[in-house]
Tab-separated table of C-alpha atoms in Angstrom:
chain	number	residue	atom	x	y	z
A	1	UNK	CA	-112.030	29.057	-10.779
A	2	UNK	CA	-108.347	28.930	-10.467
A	3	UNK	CA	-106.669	26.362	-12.722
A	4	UNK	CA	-104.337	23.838	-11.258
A	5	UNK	CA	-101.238	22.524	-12.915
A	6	UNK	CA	-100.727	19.469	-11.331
A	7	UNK	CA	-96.976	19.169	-12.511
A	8	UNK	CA	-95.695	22.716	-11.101
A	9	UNK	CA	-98.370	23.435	-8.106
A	10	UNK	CA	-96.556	26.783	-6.906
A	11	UNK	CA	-95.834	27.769	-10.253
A	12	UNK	CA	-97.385	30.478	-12.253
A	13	UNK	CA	-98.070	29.868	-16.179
A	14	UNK	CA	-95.052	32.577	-16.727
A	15	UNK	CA	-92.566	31.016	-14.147
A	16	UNK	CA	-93.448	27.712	-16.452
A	17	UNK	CA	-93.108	29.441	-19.558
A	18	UNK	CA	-89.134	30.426	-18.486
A	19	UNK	CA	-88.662	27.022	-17.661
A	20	UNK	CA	-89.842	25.639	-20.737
A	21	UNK	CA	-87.464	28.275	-22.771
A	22	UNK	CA	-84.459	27.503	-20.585
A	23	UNK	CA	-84.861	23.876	-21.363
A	24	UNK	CA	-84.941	24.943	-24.798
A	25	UNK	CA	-81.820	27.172	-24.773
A	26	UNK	CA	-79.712	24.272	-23.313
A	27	UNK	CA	-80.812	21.757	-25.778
A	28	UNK	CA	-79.751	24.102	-28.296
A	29	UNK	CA	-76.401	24.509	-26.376
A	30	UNK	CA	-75.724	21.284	-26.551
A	31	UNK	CA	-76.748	20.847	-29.667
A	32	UNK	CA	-73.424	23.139	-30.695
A	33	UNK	CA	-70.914	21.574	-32.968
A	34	UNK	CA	-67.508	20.381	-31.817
A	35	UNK	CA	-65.631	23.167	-33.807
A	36	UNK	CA	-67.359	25.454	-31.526
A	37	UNK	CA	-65.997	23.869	-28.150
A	38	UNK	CA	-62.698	23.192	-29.707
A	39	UNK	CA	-62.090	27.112	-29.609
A	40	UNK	CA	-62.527	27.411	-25.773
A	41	UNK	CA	-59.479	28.231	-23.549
A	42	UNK	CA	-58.038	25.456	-21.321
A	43	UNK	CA	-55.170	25.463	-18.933
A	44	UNK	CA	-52.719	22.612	-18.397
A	45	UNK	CA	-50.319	22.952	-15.420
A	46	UNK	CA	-47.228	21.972	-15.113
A	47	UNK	CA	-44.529	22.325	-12.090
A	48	UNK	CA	-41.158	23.398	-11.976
A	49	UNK	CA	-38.717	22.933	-9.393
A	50	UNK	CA	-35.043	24.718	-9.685
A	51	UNK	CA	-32.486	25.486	-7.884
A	52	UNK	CA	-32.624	29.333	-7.622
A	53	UNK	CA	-30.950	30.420	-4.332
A	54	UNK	CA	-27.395	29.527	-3.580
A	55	UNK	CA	-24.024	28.480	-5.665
A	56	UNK	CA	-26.210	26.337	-7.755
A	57	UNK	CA	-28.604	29.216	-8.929
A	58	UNK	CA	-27.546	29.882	-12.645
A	59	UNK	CA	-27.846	26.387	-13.803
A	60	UNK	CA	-31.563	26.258	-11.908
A	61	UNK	CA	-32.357	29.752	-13.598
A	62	UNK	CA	-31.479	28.095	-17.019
A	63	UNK	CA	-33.984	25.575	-16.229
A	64	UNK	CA	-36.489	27.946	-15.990
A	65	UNK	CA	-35.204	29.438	-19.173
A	66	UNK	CA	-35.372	26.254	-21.171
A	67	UNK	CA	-38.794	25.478	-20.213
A	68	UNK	CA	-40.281	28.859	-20.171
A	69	UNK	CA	-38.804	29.460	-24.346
A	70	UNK	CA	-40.547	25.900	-24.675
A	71	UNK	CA	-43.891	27.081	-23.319
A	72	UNK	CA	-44.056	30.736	-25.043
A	73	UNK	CA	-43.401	28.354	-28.738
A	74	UNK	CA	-46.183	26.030	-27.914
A	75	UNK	CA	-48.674	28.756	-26.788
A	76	UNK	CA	-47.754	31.539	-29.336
A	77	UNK	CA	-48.684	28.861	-31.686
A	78	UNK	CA	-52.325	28.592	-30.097
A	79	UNK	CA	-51.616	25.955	-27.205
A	80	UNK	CA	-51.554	22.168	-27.234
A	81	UNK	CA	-54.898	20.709	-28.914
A	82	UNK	CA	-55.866	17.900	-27.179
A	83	UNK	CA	-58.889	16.235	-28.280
A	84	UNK	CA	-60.158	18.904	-29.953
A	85	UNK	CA	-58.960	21.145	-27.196
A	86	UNK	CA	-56.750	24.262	-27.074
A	87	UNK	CA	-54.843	24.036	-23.757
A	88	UNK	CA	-52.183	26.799	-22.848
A	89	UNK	CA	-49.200	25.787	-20.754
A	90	UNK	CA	-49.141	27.335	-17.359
A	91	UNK	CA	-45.479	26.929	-15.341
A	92	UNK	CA	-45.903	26.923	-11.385
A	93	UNK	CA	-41.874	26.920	-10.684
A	94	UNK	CA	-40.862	26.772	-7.257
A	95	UNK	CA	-37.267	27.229	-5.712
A	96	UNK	CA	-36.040	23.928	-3.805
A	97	UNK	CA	-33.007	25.984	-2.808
A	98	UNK	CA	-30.902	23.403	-2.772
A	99	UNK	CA	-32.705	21.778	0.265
A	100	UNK	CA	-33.885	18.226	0.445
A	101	UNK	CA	-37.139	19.470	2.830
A	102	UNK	CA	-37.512	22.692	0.775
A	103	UNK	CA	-37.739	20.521	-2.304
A	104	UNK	CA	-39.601	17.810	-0.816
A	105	UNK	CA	-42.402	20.622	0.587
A	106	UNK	CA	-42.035	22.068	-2.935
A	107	UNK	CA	-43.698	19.143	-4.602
A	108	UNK	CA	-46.393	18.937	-2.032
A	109	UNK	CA	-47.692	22.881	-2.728
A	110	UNK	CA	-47.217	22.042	-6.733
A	111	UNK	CA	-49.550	19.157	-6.353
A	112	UNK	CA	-51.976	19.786	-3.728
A	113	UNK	CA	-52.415	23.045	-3.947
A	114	UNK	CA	-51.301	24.384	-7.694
A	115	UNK	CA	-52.664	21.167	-9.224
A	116	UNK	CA	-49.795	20.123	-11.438
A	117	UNK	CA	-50.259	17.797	-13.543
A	118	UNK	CA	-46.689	16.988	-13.408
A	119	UNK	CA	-43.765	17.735	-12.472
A	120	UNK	CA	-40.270	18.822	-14.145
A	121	UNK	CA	-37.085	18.740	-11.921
A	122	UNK	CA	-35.394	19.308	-9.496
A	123	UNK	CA	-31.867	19.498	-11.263
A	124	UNK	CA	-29.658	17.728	-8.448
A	125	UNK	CA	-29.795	14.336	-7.934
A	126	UNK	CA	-29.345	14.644	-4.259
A	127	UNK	CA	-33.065	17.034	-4.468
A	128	UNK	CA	-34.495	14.847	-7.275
A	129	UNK	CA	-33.987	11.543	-4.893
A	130	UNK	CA	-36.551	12.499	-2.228
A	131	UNK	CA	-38.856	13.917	-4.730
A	132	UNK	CA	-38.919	11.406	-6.562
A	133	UNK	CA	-40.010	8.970	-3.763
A	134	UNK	CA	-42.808	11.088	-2.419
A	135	UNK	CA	-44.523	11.816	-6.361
A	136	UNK	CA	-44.565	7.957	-7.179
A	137	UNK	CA	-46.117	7.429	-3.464
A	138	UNK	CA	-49.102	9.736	-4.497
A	139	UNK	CA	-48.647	9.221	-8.391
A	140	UNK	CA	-48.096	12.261	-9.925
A	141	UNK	CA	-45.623	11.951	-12.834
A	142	UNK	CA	-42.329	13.684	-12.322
A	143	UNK	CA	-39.354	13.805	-15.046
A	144	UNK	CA	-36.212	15.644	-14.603
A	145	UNK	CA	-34.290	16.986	-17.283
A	146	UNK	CA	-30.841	16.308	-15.590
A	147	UNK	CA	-30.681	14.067	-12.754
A	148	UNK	CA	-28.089	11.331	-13.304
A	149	UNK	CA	-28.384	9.120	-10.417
A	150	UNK	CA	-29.472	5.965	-10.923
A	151	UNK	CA	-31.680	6.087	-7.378
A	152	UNK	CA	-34.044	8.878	-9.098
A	153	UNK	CA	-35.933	6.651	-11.188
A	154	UNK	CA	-34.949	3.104	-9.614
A	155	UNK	CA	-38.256	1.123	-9.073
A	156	UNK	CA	-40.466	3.892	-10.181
A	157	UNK	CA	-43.460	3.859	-12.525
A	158	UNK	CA	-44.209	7.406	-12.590
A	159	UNK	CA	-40.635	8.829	-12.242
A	160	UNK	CA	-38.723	9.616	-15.344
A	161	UNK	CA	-35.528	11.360	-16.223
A	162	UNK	CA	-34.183	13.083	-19.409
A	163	UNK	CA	-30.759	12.021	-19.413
A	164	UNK	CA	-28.357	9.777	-18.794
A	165	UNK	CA	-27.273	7.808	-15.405
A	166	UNK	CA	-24.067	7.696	-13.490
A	167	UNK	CA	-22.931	4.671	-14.314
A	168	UNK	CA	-22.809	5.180	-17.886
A	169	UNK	CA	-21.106	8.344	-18.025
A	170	UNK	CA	-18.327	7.443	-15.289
A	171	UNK	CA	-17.758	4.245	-17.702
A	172	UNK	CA	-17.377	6.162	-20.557
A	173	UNK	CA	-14.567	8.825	-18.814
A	174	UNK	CA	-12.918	5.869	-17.683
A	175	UNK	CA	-12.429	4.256	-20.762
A	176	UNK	CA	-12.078	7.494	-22.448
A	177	UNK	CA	-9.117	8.570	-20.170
A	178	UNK	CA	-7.495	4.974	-20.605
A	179	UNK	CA	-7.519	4.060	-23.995
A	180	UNK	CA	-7.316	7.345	-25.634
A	181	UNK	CA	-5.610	9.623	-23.660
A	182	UNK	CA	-3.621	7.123	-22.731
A	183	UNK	CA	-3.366	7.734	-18.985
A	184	UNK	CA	-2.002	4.945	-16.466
A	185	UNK	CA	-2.685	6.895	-13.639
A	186	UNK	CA	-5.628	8.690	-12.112
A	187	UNK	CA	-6.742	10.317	-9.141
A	188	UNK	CA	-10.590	11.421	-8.086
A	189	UNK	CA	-11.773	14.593	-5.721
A	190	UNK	CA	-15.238	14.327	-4.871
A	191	UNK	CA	-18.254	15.228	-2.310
A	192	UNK	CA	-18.752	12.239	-1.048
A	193	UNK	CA	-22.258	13.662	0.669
A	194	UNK	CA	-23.619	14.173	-2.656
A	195	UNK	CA	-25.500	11.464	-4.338
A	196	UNK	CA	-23.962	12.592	-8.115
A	197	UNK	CA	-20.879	12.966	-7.413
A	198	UNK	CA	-20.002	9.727	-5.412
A	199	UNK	CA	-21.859	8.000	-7.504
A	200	UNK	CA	-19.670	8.713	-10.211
A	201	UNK	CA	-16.163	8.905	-8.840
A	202	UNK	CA	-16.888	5.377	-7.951
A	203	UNK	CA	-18.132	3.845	-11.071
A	204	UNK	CA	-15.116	5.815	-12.384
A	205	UNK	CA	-12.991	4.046	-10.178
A	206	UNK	CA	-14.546	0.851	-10.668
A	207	UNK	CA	-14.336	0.643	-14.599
A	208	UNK	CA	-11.037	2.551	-14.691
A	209	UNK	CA	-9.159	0.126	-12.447
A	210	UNK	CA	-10.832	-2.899	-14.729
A	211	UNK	CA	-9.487	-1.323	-17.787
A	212	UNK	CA	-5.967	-1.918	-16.309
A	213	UNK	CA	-5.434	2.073	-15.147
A	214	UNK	CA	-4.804	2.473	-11.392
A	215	UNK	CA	-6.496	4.910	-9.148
A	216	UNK	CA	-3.307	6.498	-7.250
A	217	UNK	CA	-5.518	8.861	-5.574
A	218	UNK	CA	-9.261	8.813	-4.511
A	219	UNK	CA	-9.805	11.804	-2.062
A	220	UNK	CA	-13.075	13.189	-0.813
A	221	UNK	CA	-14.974	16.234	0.504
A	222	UNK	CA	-18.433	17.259	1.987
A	223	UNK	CA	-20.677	19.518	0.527
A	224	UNK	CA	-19.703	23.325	1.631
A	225	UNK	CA	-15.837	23.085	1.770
A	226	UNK	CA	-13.868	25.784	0.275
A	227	UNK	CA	-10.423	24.702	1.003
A	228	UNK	CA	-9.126	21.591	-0.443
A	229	UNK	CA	-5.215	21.905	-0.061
A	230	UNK	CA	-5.053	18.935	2.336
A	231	UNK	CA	-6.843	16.638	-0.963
A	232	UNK	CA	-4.445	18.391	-3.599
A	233	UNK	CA	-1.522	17.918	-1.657
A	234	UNK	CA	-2.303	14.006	-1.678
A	235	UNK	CA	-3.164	13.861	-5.540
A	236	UNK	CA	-0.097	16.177	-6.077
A	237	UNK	CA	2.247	14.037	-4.522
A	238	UNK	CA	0.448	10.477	-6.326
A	239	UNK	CA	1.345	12.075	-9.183
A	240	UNK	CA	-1.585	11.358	-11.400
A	241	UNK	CA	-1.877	11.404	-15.520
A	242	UNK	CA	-5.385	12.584	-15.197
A	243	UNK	CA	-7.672	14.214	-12.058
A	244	UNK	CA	-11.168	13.503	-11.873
A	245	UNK	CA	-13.622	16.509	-10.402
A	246	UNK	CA	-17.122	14.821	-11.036
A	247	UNK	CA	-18.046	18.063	-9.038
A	248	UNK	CA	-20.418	20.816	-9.572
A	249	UNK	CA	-19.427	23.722	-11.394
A	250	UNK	CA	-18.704	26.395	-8.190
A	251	UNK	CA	-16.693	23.665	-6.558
A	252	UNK	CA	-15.057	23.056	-9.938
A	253	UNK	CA	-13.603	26.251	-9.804
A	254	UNK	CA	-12.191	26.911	-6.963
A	255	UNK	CA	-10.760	23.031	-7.079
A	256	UNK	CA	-8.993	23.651	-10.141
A	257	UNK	CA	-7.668	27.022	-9.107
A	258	UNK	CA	-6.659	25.713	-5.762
A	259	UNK	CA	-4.901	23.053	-7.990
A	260	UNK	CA	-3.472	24.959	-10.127
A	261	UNK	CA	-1.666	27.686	-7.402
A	262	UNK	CA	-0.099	24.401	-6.052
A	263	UNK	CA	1.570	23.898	-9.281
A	264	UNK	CA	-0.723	21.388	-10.667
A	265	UNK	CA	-0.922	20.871	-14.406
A	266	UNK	CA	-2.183	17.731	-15.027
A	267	UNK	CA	-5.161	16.733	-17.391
A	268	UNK	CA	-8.743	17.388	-16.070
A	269	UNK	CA	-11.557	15.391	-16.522
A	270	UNK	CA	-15.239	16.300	-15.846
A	271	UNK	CA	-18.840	15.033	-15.589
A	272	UNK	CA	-22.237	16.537	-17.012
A	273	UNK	CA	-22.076	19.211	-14.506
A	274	UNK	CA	-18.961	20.768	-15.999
A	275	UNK	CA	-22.104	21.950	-19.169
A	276	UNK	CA	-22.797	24.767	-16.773
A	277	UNK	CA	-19.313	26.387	-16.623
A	278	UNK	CA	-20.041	30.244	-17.775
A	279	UNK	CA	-18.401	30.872	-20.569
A	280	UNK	CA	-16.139	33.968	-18.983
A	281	UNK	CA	-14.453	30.858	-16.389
A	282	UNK	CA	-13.617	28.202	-19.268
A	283	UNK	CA	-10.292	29.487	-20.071
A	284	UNK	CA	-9.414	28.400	-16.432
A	285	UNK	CA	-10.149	24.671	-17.475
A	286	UNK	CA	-8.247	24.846	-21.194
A	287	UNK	CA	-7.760	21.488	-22.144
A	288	UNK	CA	-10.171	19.941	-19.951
A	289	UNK	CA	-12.436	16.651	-21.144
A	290	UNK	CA	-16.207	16.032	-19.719
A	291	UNK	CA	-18.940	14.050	-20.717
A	292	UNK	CA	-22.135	15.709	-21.408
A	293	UNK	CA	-25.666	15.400	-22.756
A	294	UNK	CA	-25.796	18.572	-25.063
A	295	UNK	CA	-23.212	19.908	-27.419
A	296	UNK	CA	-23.960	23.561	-29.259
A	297	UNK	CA	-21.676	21.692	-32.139
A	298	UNK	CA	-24.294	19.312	-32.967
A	299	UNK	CA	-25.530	19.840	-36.485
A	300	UNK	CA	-29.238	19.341	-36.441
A	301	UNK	CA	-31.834	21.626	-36.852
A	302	UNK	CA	-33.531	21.398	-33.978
A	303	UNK	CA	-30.251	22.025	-31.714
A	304	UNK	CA	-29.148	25.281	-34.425
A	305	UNK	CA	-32.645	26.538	-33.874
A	306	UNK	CA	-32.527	26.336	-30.328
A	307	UNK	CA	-29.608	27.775	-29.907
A	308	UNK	CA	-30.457	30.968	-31.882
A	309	UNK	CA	-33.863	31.313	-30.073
A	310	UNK	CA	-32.730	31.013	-26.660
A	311	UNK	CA	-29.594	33.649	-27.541
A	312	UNK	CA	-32.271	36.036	-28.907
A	313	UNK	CA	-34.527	35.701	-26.115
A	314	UNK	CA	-31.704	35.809	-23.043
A	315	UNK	CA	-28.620	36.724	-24.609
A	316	UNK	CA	-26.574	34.187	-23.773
A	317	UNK	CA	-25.715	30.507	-24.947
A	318	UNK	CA	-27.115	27.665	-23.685
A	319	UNK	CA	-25.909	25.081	-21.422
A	320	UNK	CA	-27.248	21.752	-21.316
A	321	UNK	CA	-29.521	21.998	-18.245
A	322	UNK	CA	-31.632	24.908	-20.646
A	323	UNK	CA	-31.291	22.440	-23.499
A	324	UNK	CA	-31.958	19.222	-21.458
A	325	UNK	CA	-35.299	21.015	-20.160
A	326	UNK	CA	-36.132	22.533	-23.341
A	327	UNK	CA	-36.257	18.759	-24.544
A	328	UNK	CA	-38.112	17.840	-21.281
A	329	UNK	CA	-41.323	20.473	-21.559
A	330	UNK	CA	-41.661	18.928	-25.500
A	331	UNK	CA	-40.971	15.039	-24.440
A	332	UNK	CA	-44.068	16.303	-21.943
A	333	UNK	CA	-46.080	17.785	-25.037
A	334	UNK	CA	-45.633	14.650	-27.003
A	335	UNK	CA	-46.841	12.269	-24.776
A	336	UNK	CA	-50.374	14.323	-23.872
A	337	UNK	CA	-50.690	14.685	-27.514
A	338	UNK	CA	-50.075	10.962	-28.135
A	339	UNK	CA	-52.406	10.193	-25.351
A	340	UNK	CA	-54.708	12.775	-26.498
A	341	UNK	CA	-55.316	13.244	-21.869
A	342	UNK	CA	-53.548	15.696	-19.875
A	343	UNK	CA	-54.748	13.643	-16.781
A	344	UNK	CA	-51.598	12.907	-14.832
A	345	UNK	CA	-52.090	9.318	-15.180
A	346	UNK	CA	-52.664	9.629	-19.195
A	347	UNK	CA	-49.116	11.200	-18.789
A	348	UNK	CA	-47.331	8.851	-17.237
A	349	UNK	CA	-48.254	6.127	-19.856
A	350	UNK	CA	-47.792	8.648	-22.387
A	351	UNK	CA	-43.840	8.968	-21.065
A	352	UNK	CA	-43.593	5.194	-20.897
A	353	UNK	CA	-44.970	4.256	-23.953
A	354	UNK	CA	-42.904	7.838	-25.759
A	355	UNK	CA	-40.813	5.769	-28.027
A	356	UNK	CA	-38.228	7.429	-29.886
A	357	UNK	CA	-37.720	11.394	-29.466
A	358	UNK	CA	-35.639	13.620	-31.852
A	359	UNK	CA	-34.818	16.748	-29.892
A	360	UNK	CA	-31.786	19.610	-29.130
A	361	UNK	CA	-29.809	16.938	-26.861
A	362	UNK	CA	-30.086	14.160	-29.458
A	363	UNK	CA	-32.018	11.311	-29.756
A	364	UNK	CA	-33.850	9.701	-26.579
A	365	UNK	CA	-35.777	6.640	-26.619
A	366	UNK	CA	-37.889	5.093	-23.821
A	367	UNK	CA	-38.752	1.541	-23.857
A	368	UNK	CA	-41.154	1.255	-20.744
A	369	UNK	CA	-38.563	2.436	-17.916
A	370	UNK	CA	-37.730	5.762	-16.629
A	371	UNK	CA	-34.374	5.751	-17.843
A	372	UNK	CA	-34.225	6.629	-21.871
A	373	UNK	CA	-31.367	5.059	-24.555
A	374	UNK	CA	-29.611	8.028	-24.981
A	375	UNK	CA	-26.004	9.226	-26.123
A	376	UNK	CA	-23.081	10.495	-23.821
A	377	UNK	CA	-21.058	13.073	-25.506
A	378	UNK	CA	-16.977	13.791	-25.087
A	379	UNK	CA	-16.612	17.615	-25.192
A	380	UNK	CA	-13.372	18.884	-25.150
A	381	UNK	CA	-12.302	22.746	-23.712
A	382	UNK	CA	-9.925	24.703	-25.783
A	383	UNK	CA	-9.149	28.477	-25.801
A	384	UNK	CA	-12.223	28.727	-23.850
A	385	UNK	CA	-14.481	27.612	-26.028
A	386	UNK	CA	-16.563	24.060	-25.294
A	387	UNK	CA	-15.962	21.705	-28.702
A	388	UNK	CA	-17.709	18.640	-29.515
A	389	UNK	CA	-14.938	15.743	-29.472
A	390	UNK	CA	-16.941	12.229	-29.664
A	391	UNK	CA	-20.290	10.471	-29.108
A	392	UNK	CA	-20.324	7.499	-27.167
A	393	UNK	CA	-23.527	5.695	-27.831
A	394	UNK	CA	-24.958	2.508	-25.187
């Protein structure tokens, strides 16, 4: 007679036997120690959006730079280990090209279809803006390492920025260029399409006239001009002590030498921006003050170290948007390891609740908001070199 086994009817005694080892086999699995499953390979993935096409491409290409020397450290050394995890940083970067709907679709393909767990960038405040809107609507942590504008982060829980905003740096020009250079007079050029630089030449403006300075001058432009003798001609004739360019670095230039063929030679003040002048063009801007987030002359180890790494690795010195997202990628790796979760909600509470971060840019604390305590610093251009003058602290 044929035996039945009332618990596997169409199985054979061998087809049971199998069964009865495999159950065996993945009790044993999971009977493995932790040690064992902290050695397994993990990916956490992070997005990066830069300005790579266009006027604006070196300062998005030191981004990348920044955060790509902050990556290779972290995994050379064997990857974040998170909950006795070993996780190796993946970069998705994508170029927003300097386009509000570029950008915009850039952080849609990071998140939907790279799966980011965040987001670093974009650079320019008038990219970052719109960004920044659609990643707190589907709540997917975003910080950029050098959007100033005040709108970036305003009313946002998951929206975070590495530096500075607006209003503080165009204060501390303005009471810079009164009180210690001693200037009566000003005049301001600026894009007045762009969210940065309006923003500034008017809290410049603002805090400048308050001081008791006056404004002779307050001339604007939109994004793409080239020529701007009708602007110089009216600052030229106001006579100013000081012109403000709280303009980016391309527009800078050809500002300044416009300026200068017209016989200009009055003192120049500058904005963050101005931390992305190459090197070879400084001597066209000698005596020239800006604030800034970054100075090479700071004397701590972790900005000396930098420095020398990044030099070694690219050849070339480092401006503050490499140094400002060099900070940002380890900010990032703090606040998973703090949280001990690389779930994008675990991040954003890990940014919020960061505290107090020694990095290459200086100190930045956050106390629950987007926007960290942080220093501005007073650099000063002489025979072409970029020299630390002052730090203003809030």
């Amino acid at each position: 007679m044929t035996p039945h086994f009332h618990f596997f009817p169409r199985l054979r005694p061998y087809a049971i036997l199998g069964l009865v080892c495999a159950w065996i086999v993945g009790l044993a699995a999971c009977a493995r120690p932790l040690a064992w499953q902290s050695s397994e390979s993990h990916d956490i993935h992070i997005g990066l959006i830069a300005t790579l096409t266009g006027e604006l491409a070196s300062s998005g290409r030191a981004m990348v730079q920044g955060a790509e020397l902050a990556a290779k450290q972290v995994n050379q050394a064997g990857g974040l280990e998170i909950d006795r995890q070993r996780y190796t940083v993946v970069l998705n970067t994508e170029d927003d090209q300097d386009n509000v709907d570029v950008a915009v679709h850039a952080a849609r393909k990071l998140i939907y279809q790279d799966n980011v767990q965040v987001i670093v960038g974009p650079q320019l405040s008038r990219n970052a803006i719109p960004v920044a809107k659609f990643v707190e609507t589907v709540q997917i942590p975003m910080i950029s390492p050098v959007s100033t504008n005040p709108e970036t982060t305003m009313g946002k829980r998951y929206v975070f920025r590495a530096t500075f905003i607006d209003p503080f740096q165009g204060q501390v020009m303005a009471q810079f260029a009164h009180h210690e250079l001693g200037a009566e007079t000003a005049a301001v050029l600026y894009d007045i399409a762009s969210a940065y630089n309006q923003g500034i030449a008017n809290v410049f403006r603002q805090v400048f006239e308050a001081e008791g300075g006056r404004v002779v001058a307050f001339e604007s432009y939109t994004t793409g001009e080239k020529t701007f003798d009708a602007q110089l001609a009216v600052i030229r004739d106001r006579n100013p002590t000081v012109l403000f360019l709280p303009n980016y670095v391309h527009e800078v230039l050809l500002q300044v030498k416009q300026a200068r063929a017209m016989g200009m030679n009055v003192t120049l003040l500058g904005a963050d921006a101005w931390g992305n002048i190459p090197a070879n063009q400084r001597q066209l801007v000698n005596g020239a003050f800006f604030t800034d987030l970054y100075s090479p002359d700071i004397q701590n180890p972790y900005t000396q170290a930098f420095i020398d790494q990044y030099q070694q690795r690219y050849g070339e010195e480092p401006g503050n948007a490499a140094a400002a997202t060099y900070d940002t990628l380890n900010i990032l790796f703090r606040a998973m390891q703090n949280q001990q979760k690389v779930d994008s909600e675990s991040i954003r509470q890990g940014l919020a609740t960061l505290g107090r971060y020694s990095g290459v840019t200086g100190t930045i604390e956050y106390r629950g908001t987007g926007d960290p305590i942080r220093s501005v610093i007073i650099s000063h251009i002489t025979d072409g070199h970029v020299h630390f003058l002052k730090q203003v602290d809030p």
